[in-house]
Every structure is written in C-alpha cells, then in structure tokens.
C-alpha cells in the first residue's frame, strides 16, 4: 500500500493545530492508511511550536520542522515537499478548513486509478463552502474563470490549496517559482499542461474558527498573474520540453 504524506504549513495556528492534527490522525488511523503528517512551522510567533512538541507524544506519525526562512505560505510548503517520505503527498491547511474524509477519498481514488494527481473543487456537485466571505468568493470565481479560459482547462478551482500528488509528479514539477499562496495554482497548472493524469473530486471547505487568514488578496494579485503568465508561456512557447517523460 502506498504511503501517504500530508504536508501542512503552519504560521501562528495555536488555536487550530491541535484539533486539526488530532482529527486527521484519528481518521487515517481508523482507515489503517500508512501515513506521516509533516507540519512545517513557518517561524510562528505564538505557541504553535511548543504545541507540536507536545502533540508528538500522542501522534506517533507526526513529524515537524521549523522553516528558518525565507518564510511565507509557498516557502513553507516547498520546505515540506523537500522532506516528506511517502509515495503520495497531499497539501492541507492547519486551520480546520479541510476535511480528513475528503483526504481519504482522494487517496483511495489515486491508488485505485493509479493517477498522478487528484484535485479538489469546492464548486462542483458535492463540494461545499461554509462561511466563505462574499468578497473573497467573488474574487475566487472571477480568478478561476480567467485561469480556466486562458489555460483552456475544465478544472474550476485551481486556487484551492487542497490537492494530492504522487512523489514523482512533484519531482516533475520542479523547480518551484512561487513564494506565497500562488503556489496553489503553480502546482496543478504545471501538472495539467505537462501531461500528468488527474481527476477532480468535490471537497468541503469551512472558514477558520481561530486565528487570522494569512492570505492578503491585494498583495497576491500580481503574484498569481506572474504564475499564470509563466504557465501560458510554457504551454504555448516551450515546444513540449517539460512534458511528462
């Protein structure tokens, strides 16, 4: 059975990290899925690190690292993607926004169909959102529509962080360019245009109960555009040099 790694970036998540990791571990243990949970503490200023040290006593599959810098959402995930040990890796959030049941469904589908990637969508039949801020919802749908039209793909939730990849797929997507939340579109868009197999499953998302979101939309617009332009340049001008071997 393929070992599953879950990479979780964490910055100042003392209010959520305990419930996130305990619920995740309980779900994976009940399904008897061989796994490791890889948390990247992104130089948190609160008690996140000390909580992780305590949780390691009760969650034997938990490994954690502190990213010394540079810091940022993308850098933290990239730090974890260099260190996971599984055959398959999923990216999840530390704020309880993602459901472990969805993770298990992704894993079962990937193994059953030998897929390179499984992507989540909150905006297809079966997908749900809870307490999604209206302004973020509008921006999300406009951005994803633009991406879908320009890249020429049916996938409608590229900005969704919740995705799963095989280890060799991650290797085939390097080097990574994104330092921040734009990594959420860099990984799937590269995978799609480079010919990696994928399917999309609905997933549920709920807004955080504790702490503050680190996503600053005003700061991210140009960064998302940079990655989108890179993807378009690769797709139309690279002469298939980066296609899956």
mmCIF file of C-alpha atoms in Angstrom:
data_model
loop_
_atom_site.group_PDB
_atom_site.id
_atom_site.type_symbol
_atom_site.label_atom_id
_atom_site.label_comp_id
_atom_site.label_asym_id
_atom_site.label_seq_id
_atom_site.Cartn_x
_atom_site.Cartn_y
_atom_site.Cartn_z
ATOM 1 C CA UNK A 1 0.000 0.000 0.000
ATOM 2 C CA UNK A 2 1.318 3.451 -0.938
ATOM 3 C CA UNK A 3 2.421 5.565 1.985
ATOM 4 C CA UNK A 4 0.632 8.911 2.277
ATOM 5 C CA UNK A 5 2.348 12.074 3.461
ATOM 6 C CA UNK A 6 0.365 15.165 4.411
ATOM 7 C CA UNK A 7 2.246 18.476 4.283
ATOM 8 C CA UNK A 8 0.684 21.179 6.456
ATOM 9 C CA UNK A 9 2.137 24.710 6.626
ATOM 10 C CA UNK A 10 1.506 26.399 9.975
ATOM 11 C CA UNK A 11 2.004 30.018 10.974
ATOM 12 C CA UNK A 12 0.525 31.143 14.307
ATOM 13 C CA UNK A 13 -2.005 28.310 14.417
ATOM 14 C CA UNK A 14 -2.132 27.714 18.182
ATOM 15 C CA UNK A 15 -5.920 27.996 18.121
ATOM 16 C CA UNK A 16 -6.458 25.322 15.458
ATOM 17 C CA UNK A 17 -3.473 22.993 15.189
ATOM 18 C CA UNK A 18 -4.473 20.585 17.992
ATOM 19 C CA UNK A 19 -7.928 19.802 16.617
ATOM 20 C CA UNK A 20 -6.600 19.705 13.047
ATOM 21 C CA UNK A 21 -3.903 17.134 13.766
ATOM 22 C CA UNK A 22 -5.892 15.010 16.206
ATOM 23 C CA UNK A 23 -8.856 14.697 13.838
ATOM 24 C CA UNK A 24 -6.558 13.981 10.897
ATOM 25 C CA UNK A 25 -4.634 11.283 12.756
ATOM 26 C CA UNK A 26 -7.813 9.648 14.067
ATOM 27 C CA UNK A 27 -9.311 9.461 10.557
ATOM 28 C CA UNK A 28 -6.181 7.981 8.969
ATOM 29 C CA UNK A 29 -5.667 5.511 11.810
ATOM 30 C CA UNK A 30 -9.273 4.280 11.580
ATOM 31 C CA UNK A 31 -8.802 3.656 7.857
ATOM 32 C CA UNK A 32 -5.474 1.906 8.506
ATOM 33 C CA UNK A 33 -3.669 4.117 5.969
ATOM 34 C CA UNK A 34 0.118 4.093 6.253
ATOM 35 C CA UNK A 35 0.989 7.753 6.607
ATOM 36 C CA UNK A 36 3.068 10.551 8.039
ATOM 37 C CA UNK A 37 1.926 14.048 8.978
ATOM 38 C CA UNK A 38 4.534 16.669 8.107
ATOM 39 C CA UNK A 39 3.913 20.059 9.696
ATOM 40 C CA UNK A 40 6.124 22.972 8.687
ATOM 41 C CA UNK A 41 6.189 25.606 11.407
ATOM 42 C CA UNK A 42 6.796 28.781 9.432
ATOM 43 C CA UNK A 43 8.561 30.634 12.250
ATOM 44 C CA UNK A 44 5.379 31.088 14.263
ATOM 45 C CA UNK A 45 5.387 33.793 16.935
ATOM 46 C CA UNK A 46 2.796 32.069 19.140
ATOM 47 C CA UNK A 47 2.753 28.661 20.864
ATOM 48 C CA UNK A 48 2.497 26.585 17.657
ATOM 49 C CA UNK A 49 5.961 25.045 18.073
ATOM 50 C CA UNK A 50 5.504 24.038 21.709
ATOM 51 C CA UNK A 51 2.095 22.540 20.876
ATOM 52 C CA UNK A 52 3.681 20.465 18.106
ATOM 53 C CA UNK A 53 6.290 19.199 20.554
ATOM 54 C CA UNK A 54 3.524 18.084 22.921
ATOM 55 C CA UNK A 55 1.411 16.509 20.167
ATOM 56 C CA UNK A 56 4.302 14.351 19.026
ATOM 57 C CA UNK A 57 3.848 12.369 22.245
ATOM 58 C CA UNK A 58 0.293 11.344 21.303
ATOM 59 C CA UNK A 59 0.544 11.321 17.479
ATOM 60 C CA UNK A 60 3.366 8.909 16.560
ATOM 61 C CA UNK A 61 3.135 9.691 12.831
ATOM 62 C CA UNK A 62 3.732 13.418 13.357
ATOM 63 C CA UNK A 63 6.956 14.954 12.103
ATOM 64 C CA UNK A 64 7.508 18.691 12.232
ATOM 65 C CA UNK A 65 10.113 21.132 11.040
ATOM 66 C CA UNK A 66 10.693 24.826 11.537
ATOM 67 C CA UNK A 67 11.365 26.662 8.308
ATOM 68 C CA UNK A 68 14.185 29.092 9.189
ATOM 69 C CA UNK A 69 13.393 31.295 6.213
ATOM 70 C CA UNK A 70 12.632 32.747 3.858
ATOM 71 C CA UNK A 71 9.105 32.465 5.169
ATOM 72 C CA UNK A 72 5.721 32.538 3.504
ATOM 73 C CA UNK A 73 2.983 30.056 2.604
ATOM 74 C CA UNK A 74 4.686 28.855 -0.581
ATOM 75 C CA UNK A 75 8.102 28.612 1.022
ATOM 76 C CA UNK A 76 6.669 26.571 3.909
ATOM 77 C CA UNK A 77 5.015 24.066 1.578
ATOM 78 C CA UNK A 78 8.155 23.826 -0.538
ATOM 79 C CA UNK A 79 10.136 23.124 2.647
ATOM 80 C CA UNK A 80 7.801 20.245 3.389
ATOM 81 C CA UNK A 81 7.847 18.960 -0.183
ATOM 82 C CA UNK A 82 11.614 18.543 0.097
ATOM 83 C CA UNK A 83 11.296 16.397 3.214
ATOM 84 C CA UNK A 84 8.279 14.094 3.013
ATOM 85 C CA UNK A 85 8.911 10.343 2.826
ATOM 86 C CA UNK A 86 5.699 8.967 1.304
ATOM 87 C CA UNK A 87 4.846 7.748 -2.193
ATOM 88 C CA UNK A 88 1.927 10.188 -2.322
ATOM 89 C CA UNK A 89 1.714 13.677 -0.826
ATOM 90 C CA UNK A 90 -1.280 15.849 -0.016
ATOM 91 C CA UNK A 91 -1.288 19.524 0.915
ATOM 92 C CA UNK A 92 -3.725 20.524 3.654
ATOM 93 C CA UNK A 93 -4.307 23.581 5.794
ATOM 94 C CA UNK A 94 -3.711 23.863 9.541
ATOM 95 C CA UNK A 95 -6.881 25.829 10.266
ATOM 96 C CA UNK A 96 -9.529 23.054 10.111
ATOM 97 C CA UNK A 97 -10.747 24.261 6.711
ATOM 98 C CA UNK A 98 -10.129 20.860 5.059
ATOM 99 C CA UNK A 99 -11.953 17.617 5.913
ATOM 100 C CA UNK A 100 -9.959 14.418 6.602
ATOM 101 C CA UNK A 101 -12.793 12.438 4.959
ATOM 102 C CA UNK A 102 -12.015 14.205 1.693
ATOM 103 C CA UNK A 103 -8.335 13.346 2.093
ATOM 104 C CA UNK A 104 -9.198 9.668 2.404
ATOM 105 C CA UNK A 105 -11.434 9.820 -0.690
ATOM 106 C CA UNK A 106 -8.624 11.471 -2.672
ATOM 107 C CA UNK A 107 -6.162 8.800 -1.561
ATOM 108 C CA UNK A 108 -8.491 5.902 -2.405
ATOM 109 C CA UNK A 109 -9.144 7.323 -5.883
ATOM 110 C CA UNK A 110 -5.463 7.966 -6.617
ATOM 111 C CA UNK A 111 -4.468 4.439 -5.626
ATOM 112 C CA UNK A 112 -7.404 2.759 -7.392
ATOM 113 C CA UNK A 113 -6.825 4.534 -10.711
ATOM 114 C CA UNK A 114 -3.037 4.998 -10.440
ATOM 115 C CA UNK A 115 -3.416 8.742 -11.017
ATOM 116 C CA UNK A 116 -0.615 11.298 -10.909
ATOM 117 C CA UNK A 117 -2.784 13.928 -9.190
ATOM 118 C CA UNK A 118 -6.155 14.397 -7.531
ATOM 119 C CA UNK A 119 -7.511 17.927 -7.234
ATOM 120 C CA UNK A 120 -10.325 19.227 -5.072
ATOM 121 C CA UNK A 121 -13.117 21.525 -6.155
ATOM 122 C CA UNK A 122 -15.495 23.283 -3.826
ATOM 123 C CA UNK A 123 -17.631 24.394 -6.746
ATOM 124 C CA UNK A 124 -18.822 21.178 -8.384
ATOM 125 C CA UNK A 125 -21.668 18.879 -7.340
ATOM 126 C CA UNK A 126 -20.904 17.583 -3.853
ATOM 127 C CA UNK A 127 -18.500 20.416 -2.997
ATOM 128 C CA UNK A 128 -19.395 22.839 -0.222
ATOM 129 C CA UNK A 129 -18.187 26.025 1.428
ATOM 130 C CA UNK A 130 -19.087 27.293 4.891
ATOM 131 C CA UNK A 131 -18.806 30.936 5.966
ATOM 132 C CA UNK A 132 -16.931 31.918 2.797
ATOM 133 C CA UNK A 133 -16.533 35.737 2.860
ATOM 134 C CA UNK A 134 -18.593 37.161 -0.006
ATOM 135 C CA UNK A 135 -15.850 39.407 -1.422
ATOM 136 C CA UNK A 136 -13.366 36.512 -1.431
ATOM 137 C CA UNK A 137 -15.947 34.275 -3.121
ATOM 138 C CA UNK A 138 -16.476 36.782 -5.935
ATOM 139 C CA UNK A 139 -12.745 37.265 -6.472
ATOM 140 C CA UNK A 140 -12.212 33.496 -6.352
ATOM 141 C CA UNK A 141 -14.792 32.752 -9.020
ATOM 142 C CA UNK A 142 -13.545 35.524 -11.314
ATOM 143 C CA UNK A 143 -9.912 34.425 -10.945
ATOM 144 C CA UNK A 144 -10.682 30.762 -11.535
ATOM 145 C CA UNK A 145 -12.817 31.558 -14.567
ATOM 146 C CA UNK A 146 -9.967 33.604 -16.042
ATOM 147 C CA UNK A 147 -7.484 30.783 -15.394
ATOM 148 C CA UNK A 148 -9.815 28.178 -16.892
ATOM 149 C CA UNK A 149 -10.387 30.192 -20.079
ATOM 150 C CA UNK A 150 -6.784 31.277 -20.658
ATOM 151 C CA UNK A 151 -5.189 27.901 -19.927
ATOM 152 C CA UNK A 152 -8.004 26.020 -21.670
ATOM 153 C CA UNK A 153 -8.859 23.555 -18.897
ATOM 154 C CA UNK A 154 -12.138 22.366 -17.342
ATOM 155 C CA UNK A 155 -10.835 22.485 -13.742
ATOM 156 C CA UNK A 156 -12.650 25.309 -11.954
ATOM 157 C CA UNK A 157 -10.901 25.613 -8.557
ATOM 158 C CA UNK A 158 -7.176 25.983 -9.196
ATOM 159 C CA UNK A 159 -6.739 28.300 -6.209
ATOM 160 C CA UNK A 160 -7.936 25.552 -3.842
ATOM 161 C CA UNK A 161 -4.931 24.534 -1.740
ATOM 162 C CA UNK A 162 -6.271 21.023 -1.094
ATOM 163 C CA UNK A 163 -4.593 18.749 -3.655
ATOM 164 C CA UNK A 164 -2.727 15.437 -3.868
ATOM 165 C CA UNK A 165 0.263 14.335 -5.963
ATOM 166 C CA UNK A 166 2.486 11.325 -6.463
ATOM 167 C CA UNK A 167 6.091 11.832 -5.414
ATOM 168 C CA UNK A 168 7.396 11.510 -8.964
ATOM 169 C CA UNK A 169 4.853 14.106 -10.071
ATOM 170 C CA UNK A 170 6.228 16.597 -7.543
ATOM 171 C CA UNK A 171 9.729 15.924 -8.877
ATOM 172 C CA UNK A 172 8.481 16.566 -12.418
ATOM 173 C CA UNK A 173 7.040 19.955 -11.460
ATOM 174 C CA UNK A 174 10.275 21.377 -10.077
ATOM 175 C CA UNK A 175 11.747 23.941 -9.817
ATOM 176 C CA UNK A 176 9.030 25.822 -7.996
ATOM 177 C CA UNK A 177 8.730 29.565 -8.506
ATOM 178 C CA UNK A 178 6.053 30.605 -6.023
ATOM 179 C CA UNK A 179 6.879 32.005 -2.600
ATOM 180 C CA UNK A 180 3.343 32.580 -1.380
ATOM 181 C CA UNK A 181 -0.249 31.432 -1.991
ATOM 182 C CA UNK A 182 0.344 31.451 -5.751
ATOM 183 C CA UNK A 183 1.921 28.010 -5.262
ATOM 184 C CA UNK A 184 -1.673 26.734 -5.102
ATOM 185 C CA UNK A 185 -2.054 27.425 -8.832
ATOM 186 C CA UNK A 186 1.539 26.737 -9.906
ATOM 187 C CA UNK A 187 1.444 23.062 -8.928
ATOM 188 C CA UNK A 188 -1.819 21.977 -10.607
ATOM 189 C CA UNK A 189 -1.425 24.117 -13.720
ATOM 190 C CA UNK A 190 2.088 22.806 -14.327
ATOM 191 C CA UNK A 191 0.840 19.249 -13.808
ATOM 192 C CA UNK A 192 -2.011 19.703 -16.271
ATOM 193 C CA UNK A 193 -0.035 21.327 -19.089
ATOM 194 C CA UNK A 194 2.827 18.853 -18.626
ATOM 195 C CA UNK A 195 0.517 15.908 -19.230
ATOM 196 C CA UNK A 196 0.183 14.367 -15.784
ATOM 197 C CA UNK A 197 -3.025 12.397 -15.244
ATOM 198 C CA UNK A 198 -5.561 13.823 -12.825
ATOM 199 C CA UNK A 199 -9.150 13.708 -11.681
ATOM 200 C CA UNK A 200 -11.208 16.198 -9.704
ATOM 201 C CA UNK A 201 -13.255 15.320 -6.626
ATOM 202 C CA UNK A 202 -15.599 17.582 -4.679
ATOM 203 C CA UNK A 203 -14.318 18.727 -1.320
ATOM 204 C CA UNK A 204 -15.753 20.703 1.555
ATOM 205 C CA UNK A 205 -14.248 23.879 2.967
ATOM 206 C CA UNK A 206 -15.105 25.853 6.067
ATOM 207 C CA UNK A 207 -13.743 29.142 7.290
ATOM 208 C CA UNK A 208 -11.315 29.110 10.190
ATOM 209 C CA UNK A 209 -12.633 29.320 13.746
ATOM 210 C CA UNK A 210 -9.457 30.718 15.307
ATOM 211 C CA UNK A 211 -6.591 32.955 14.255
ATOM 212 C CA UNK A 212 -6.354 35.097 11.149
ATOM 213 C CA UNK A 213 -6.012 34.194 7.495
ATOM 214 C CA UNK A 214 -2.568 34.923 6.085
ATOM 215 C CA UNK A 215 -3.942 35.417 2.567
ATOM 216 C CA UNK A 216 -3.800 39.102 1.627
ATOM 217 C CA UNK A 217 -5.678 39.438 -1.658
ATOM 218 C CA UNK A 218 -4.289 42.887 -2.525
ATOM 219 C CA UNK A 219 -0.733 41.586 -2.176
ATOM 220 C CA UNK A 220 -1.362 38.370 -4.121
ATOM 221 C CA UNK A 221 -2.924 39.630 -7.353
ATOM 222 C CA UNK A 222 0.327 40.326 -9.196
ATOM 223 C CA UNK A 223 1.884 37.103 -7.871
ATOM 224 C CA UNK A 224 -0.981 34.981 -9.198
ATOM 225 C CA UNK A 225 -0.730 36.822 -12.528
ATOM 226 C CA UNK A 226 3.011 36.146 -12.680
ATOM 227 C CA UNK A 227 2.461 32.396 -12.343
ATOM 228 C CA UNK A 228 -0.426 32.432 -14.816
ATOM 229 C CA UNK A 229 1.710 34.215 -17.404
ATOM 230 C CA UNK A 230 4.528 31.735 -16.810
ATOM 231 C CA UNK A 231 2.115 28.835 -17.375
ATOM 232 C CA UNK A 232 0.869 30.382 -20.618
ATOM 233 C CA UNK A 233 4.436 30.955 -21.844
ATOM 234 C CA UNK A 234 5.369 27.343 -21.074
ATOM 235 C CA UNK A 235 2.214 25.961 -22.674
ATOM 236 C CA UNK A 236 2.464 27.879 -25.925
ATOM 237 C CA UNK A 237 6.203 28.519 -26.398
ATOM 238 C CA UNK A 238 8.174 25.685 -24.731
ATOM 239 C CA UNK A 239 7.634 23.175 -27.568
ATOM 240 C CA UNK A 240 6.668 20.480 -25.046
ATOM 241 C CA UNK A 241 10.126 20.439 -23.454
ATOM 242 C CA UNK A 242 8.609 19.886 -19.996
ATOM 243 C CA UNK A 243 6.035 17.229 -20.768
ATOM 244 C CA UNK A 244 5.828 14.173 -18.516
ATOM 245 C CA UNK A 245 8.559 11.760 -19.536
#
